[in-house]
Amino acid sequence: MSVPEDEDSSSPLAQRWPRASKFLLSGCAATVAELATFPLDLTKTRLQMQGEAALARLGDSSREPAPYRGMMRTALGIIQEEGFLKLWQGVTPAIYRHVVYSGGRMVTYEHLREVVFGKNEDEHYPLWKSVIGGMMAGVIGQFLANPTDLVKVQMQMEGKRKLEGKPLRFRGVHHAFAKILAEGGIRGLWAGWIPNIQRAALVNMGDLTTYDTVKHYLVLNMSLEDNIMTHGLSSLCSGLVASILGTPADVIKSRIMNQPRDKQGRGLLYKSSTDCLVQAVQGEGFMSLYKGFLPSWLRMTPWSLVFWLTYEKIRELSGVSPF
């Protein structure tokens, strides 16, 4: 009995704890990608809140002209009025979120791909299985990470509140968690979870499904090696598709998570994600669902590129098989 135990203890950590290793590796890759692209996420969130028609019910502030009109002017406005480092306001809960979210979705997707659905006899993984796996992985990963995403969105809007002369809601990340928990209870930490997982399902159908499908198509049909070039081409495609599918749900999610709430934790602007969708389209037009698309796409593409290149490389260095 001692020999197998010795062999097991001397084997690489990635072999002894494959799922935990993949969770940690994906979290590390996501942290690198998040730090590199977070200013675009902040810009996107500010644009999505701009001109929110439903705010007219709470006062006259929504009738004032929006201070920013486009991606560049929004980013420059944040730098000029709040300071350069404010482009990373809310990055700490964003990193928390992506460690949980990316770890959860990657482990779930690979488990579904390898164990639940399985590949065909010719080693081909059908698109329909990849679509279902990507959506399920996004739902599970995002549900686990919803509290951190809620804090991230609300902290990203603190700079705007300060410029408007409103008192800041939070002193920091942990204070934000404590305040949301005190005001809304455990359920308050999952405010907006329905549009959040809807968005995650669409984004991961675009990201995971596209990356997996394009990568294996290139390797199996184009005679390309499983190397950095293949990873780069696949990640560029996944970033574009994920942005197109996920932006409308992202707008709805951001607005629901950032809306003011009563003492019971109920939203004052929107009853549900459907109500938010209807109000946005009726009050601002269909294209309001694509507010922030440009920074979202410009962020999603380099995010996917940095994440997948980093993730594949650290898997290789850690002795884990390629994705």
XYZ file of C-alpha atoms in Angstrom:
323
model
C 0.000 0.000 0.000
C 2.902 2.363 0.683
C 4.235 2.281 -2.878
C 1.076 3.620 -4.543
C 0.840 6.273 -1.834
C 4.436 7.347 -2.475
C 3.835 7.444 -6.201
C 0.649 9.461 -5.703
C 2.354 11.983 -3.414
C 5.208 12.475 -5.872
C 2.946 12.993 -8.892
C 2.329 16.561 -10.123
C -0.358 18.555 -8.371
C -2.208 18.982 -11.674
C -2.616 15.204 -11.907
C -3.668 14.717 -8.288
C -6.130 17.624 -8.268
C -7.027 18.258 -11.939
C -10.200 20.293 -11.401
C -8.766 22.398 -8.586
C -5.668 23.030 -10.701
C -7.727 24.114 -13.696
C -9.797 26.379 -11.441
C -6.674 28.106 -10.094
C -4.986 28.345 -13.499
C -8.040 29.906 -15.123
C -8.317 32.333 -12.195
C -4.704 33.421 -12.699
C -5.223 33.911 -16.432
C -8.424 35.868 -15.805
C -6.646 38.172 -13.322
C -4.003 39.066 -15.910
C -6.663 39.723 -18.559
C -8.811 41.773 -16.166
C -6.002 44.096 -15.110
C -5.016 44.683 -18.739
C -8.497 45.552 -20.013
C -10.433 46.893 -17.000
C -10.481 50.581 -18.114
C -12.567 49.556 -21.133
C -14.993 47.736 -18.830
C -15.407 50.858 -16.687
C -15.972 52.984 -19.803
C -18.523 50.500 -21.075
C -20.456 50.543 -17.792
C -20.574 54.357 -17.711
C -21.868 54.436 -21.293
C -24.559 51.879 -20.505
C -25.888 54.060 -17.659
C -25.831 57.221 -19.779
C -29.243 58.596 -20.736
C -31.167 56.014 -18.692
C -34.774 56.958 -19.426
C -36.226 55.251 -16.358
C -34.451 57.727 -14.065
C -37.039 60.345 -15.054
C -39.349 58.765 -12.490
C -36.999 59.703 -9.652
C -36.261 63.321 -10.553
C -34.998 65.742 -13.141
C -31.362 64.634 -13.287
C -31.991 62.468 -16.331
C -33.068 65.528 -18.322
C -29.648 67.073 -18.032
C -27.402 66.507 -21.046
C -25.169 63.497 -20.637
C -21.588 64.519 -19.786
C -20.082 61.917 -22.123
C -21.159 60.971 -25.635
C -18.806 58.256 -26.851
C -16.113 55.851 -25.797
C -13.117 58.190 -26.140
C -14.864 61.196 -24.590
C -16.095 59.035 -21.742
C -12.612 57.698 -21.011
C -11.021 61.151 -21.300
C -13.749 62.629 -19.091
C -13.028 60.068 -16.376
C -9.292 60.850 -16.522
C -9.775 64.641 -16.497
C -12.487 64.800 -13.849
C -11.634 61.877 -11.579
C -8.014 60.991 -12.251
C -6.168 58.389 -14.307
C -6.217 55.691 -11.634
C -10.024 55.913 -11.458
C -10.031 53.938 -14.708
C -9.368 50.966 -12.417
C -12.084 51.847 -9.884
C -13.796 48.602 -8.941
C -10.982 46.375 -10.204
C -10.640 44.502 -6.888
C -14.159 43.018 -6.882
C -13.731 42.462 -10.639
C -10.712 40.264 -9.941
C -12.618 38.451 -7.175
C -15.436 37.945 -9.629
C -13.288 36.586 -12.416
C -11.423 34.151 -10.187
C -14.763 32.590 -9.202
C -16.494 33.086 -12.555
C -13.691 31.946 -14.857
C -12.729 29.083 -12.594
C -16.319 27.889 -12.362
C -17.087 28.148 -16.061
C -13.860 26.521 -17.265
C -14.078 23.554 -14.903
C -17.787 23.087 -15.690
C -17.302 23.282 -19.456
C -14.439 20.792 -19.529
C -16.337 18.397 -17.244
C -19.369 18.561 -19.534
C -17.204 18.150 -22.630
C -15.127 15.236 -21.377
C -17.476 13.372 -19.017
C -21.131 14.239 -19.623
C -21.383 14.780 -23.383
C -18.167 13.259 -24.677
C -16.613 13.483 -28.120
C -17.588 11.424 -31.134
C -15.579 8.374 -32.140
C -13.624 10.498 -34.624
C -12.599 12.868 -31.773
C -14.947 15.536 -33.155
C -16.963 17.554 -30.647
C -20.340 18.509 -32.196
C -21.304 22.175 -32.227
C -24.630 21.589 -30.495
C -22.876 19.974 -27.531
C -20.445 22.878 -27.357
C -23.315 25.403 -27.412
C -25.163 23.675 -24.559
C -21.948 23.179 -22.589
C -20.910 26.810 -23.027
C -24.278 28.154 -21.903
C -24.474 25.839 -18.879
C -20.911 26.685 -17.863
C -21.688 30.414 -18.088
C -24.825 30.047 -15.971
C -23.083 28.110 -13.196
C -19.970 30.289 -13.157
C -21.923 33.547 -13.120
C -24.390 32.454 -10.458
C -21.488 31.689 -8.121
C -19.835 35.030 -8.911
C -22.930 37.268 -8.793
C -22.144 38.972 -5.425
C -18.736 40.114 -6.653
C -20.192 41.294 -9.962
C -22.826 43.320 -8.107
C -20.173 45.075 -6.029
C -18.030 45.707 -9.115
C -20.851 47.413 -11.049
C -21.890 49.598 -8.122
C -18.313 50.649 -7.315
C -17.709 51.567 -10.960
C -20.427 54.207 -10.625
C -19.028 55.801 -7.443
C -16.906 58.310 -9.367
C -19.967 59.529 -11.239
C -21.888 59.955 -7.969
C -19.050 62.066 -6.560
C -19.105 64.375 -9.605
C -22.879 64.785 -9.239
C -22.432 65.893 -5.618
C -24.023 62.733 -4.212
C -22.562 60.995 -1.160
C -20.441 57.946 -1.853
C -22.100 54.688 -0.942
C -19.018 52.623 -0.112
C -15.630 53.102 1.553
C -14.169 50.054 -0.121
C -14.843 46.543 -1.386
C -15.470 44.913 1.982
C -17.668 47.804 3.114
C -19.690 47.403 -0.090
C -20.235 43.706 0.598
C -21.213 44.430 4.207
C -23.583 47.261 3.295
C -25.349 45.321 0.558
C -25.675 42.349 2.908
C -27.029 44.540 5.730
C -29.579 46.289 3.497
C -30.783 43.392 1.386
C -29.697 40.270 3.220
C -28.255 37.259 1.404
C -30.754 37.773 -1.410
C -29.407 41.290 -1.874
C -26.050 39.865 -2.967
C -27.835 38.101 -5.812
C -29.702 41.181 -7.056
C -29.835 41.076 -10.834
C -28.785 37.434 -10.981
C -31.349 36.505 -13.615
C -30.154 38.990 -16.298
C -26.629 38.240 -15.135
C -26.836 34.531 -15.904
C -28.745 35.290 -19.103
C -25.834 37.429 -20.217
C -23.296 34.847 -19.069
C -25.061 32.112 -21.031
C -24.915 34.203 -24.211
C -21.353 35.426 -23.647
C -20.048 31.929 -23.000
C -21.946 30.525 -25.937
C -19.932 33.072 -27.894
C -16.647 32.726 -26.007
C -16.217 29.087 -24.978
C -18.158 27.612 -27.891
C -16.451 29.756 -30.517
C -12.953 29.280 -29.115
C -13.336 25.521 -28.734
C -14.953 25.077 -32.151
C -12.576 27.339 -34.088
C -9.461 25.968 -32.384
C -10.268 22.328 -33.066
C -11.439 23.108 -36.591
C -8.107 24.767 -37.336
C -6.143 21.896 -35.791
C -8.158 19.086 -37.377
C -9.003 20.581 -40.778
C -6.376 23.244 -41.539
C -3.349 21.239 -40.434
C -2.324 23.973 -37.985
C -0.391 23.199 -34.823
C -1.936 23.643 -31.380
C 0.214 26.714 -30.767
C 0.078 30.434 -30.046
C -1.078 31.305 -33.582
C -4.038 28.949 -33.380
C -4.882 30.178 -29.888
C -4.704 33.805 -31.053
C -6.968 33.307 -34.098
C -9.499 31.355 -32.036
C -9.585 33.948 -29.250
C -10.113 36.837 -31.689
C -13.157 35.070 -33.136
C -14.530 34.244 -29.688
C -14.217 37.858 -28.500
C -16.219 39.217 -31.433
C -19.031 36.662 -31.186
C -19.245 37.029 -27.399
C -19.597 40.823 -27.695
C -22.376 40.612 -30.294
C -24.379 38.090 -28.284
C -23.723 39.501 -24.829
C -23.994 43.309 -25.099
C -27.835 43.634 -24.862
C -27.961 41.371 -21.817
C -24.984 43.255 -20.340
C -26.829 46.587 -20.623
C -29.885 45.143 -18.869
C -27.744 43.487 -16.215
C -25.766 46.646 -15.446
C -28.887 48.795 -15.123
C -30.701 46.376 -12.840
C -27.669 45.927 -10.597
C -27.036 49.684 -10.355
C -30.638 50.847 -9.830
C -31.643 52.419 -6.483
C -33.514 50.122 -4.100
C -36.010 50.482 -1.276
C -35.503 49.256 2.287
C -36.695 45.796 1.298
C -34.063 45.593 -1.422
C -36.562 45.894 -4.267
C -35.603 47.900 -7.330
C -37.235 51.316 -7.782
C -36.828 51.487 -11.558
C -37.355 47.990 -12.925
C -39.508 45.079 -11.817
C -37.572 42.514 -13.835
C -35.112 42.108 -16.680
C -38.031 42.030 -19.107
C -39.377 45.300 -17.700
C -35.919 46.860 -18.045
C -35.693 45.631 -21.646
C -39.108 47.073 -22.529
C -38.385 50.438 -20.873
C -35.020 50.740 -22.582
C -36.404 50.004 -26.041
C -39.497 52.195 -25.603
C -37.684 55.107 -23.976
C -34.361 55.070 -25.809
C -34.788 52.895 -28.891
C -33.560 49.427 -29.797
C -29.963 50.516 -30.245
C -29.839 51.486 -26.570
C -29.296 47.762 -26.009
C -25.953 48.190 -27.741
C -24.768 51.147 -25.695
C -21.163 50.507 -24.848
C -20.765 47.933 -27.655
C -17.541 49.457 -28.994
C -15.665 49.447 -25.665
C -17.265 46.080 -24.907
C -15.938 44.634 -28.156
C -12.578 46.397 -27.825
C -12.334 44.991 -24.310
C -13.711 41.516 -25.009
C -11.321 40.884 -27.875
C -8.060 41.698 -26.012
C -9.516 40.102 -22.870
C -10.128 36.869 -24.741
C -6.729 37.117 -26.402
C -4.856 37.675 -23.117
C -6.929 35.114 -21.222
C -6.665 32.271 -23.720
C -2.990 32.807 -24.502
C -2.169 32.985 -20.790
C -4.426 30.060 -19.900
C -3.045 27.760 -22.593
C 0.534 28.680 -21.687
C 0.224 28.158 -17.951
C -1.582 24.862 -18.588
C 1.412 23.804 -20.659
C 3.895 24.933 -17.994
C 1.878 23.185 -15.275
C 1.713 19.890 -17.129
C -2.022 20.128 -17.892
C -3.194 19.060 -21.334
C -4.238 21.817 -23.797
C -7.824 23.070 -23.560
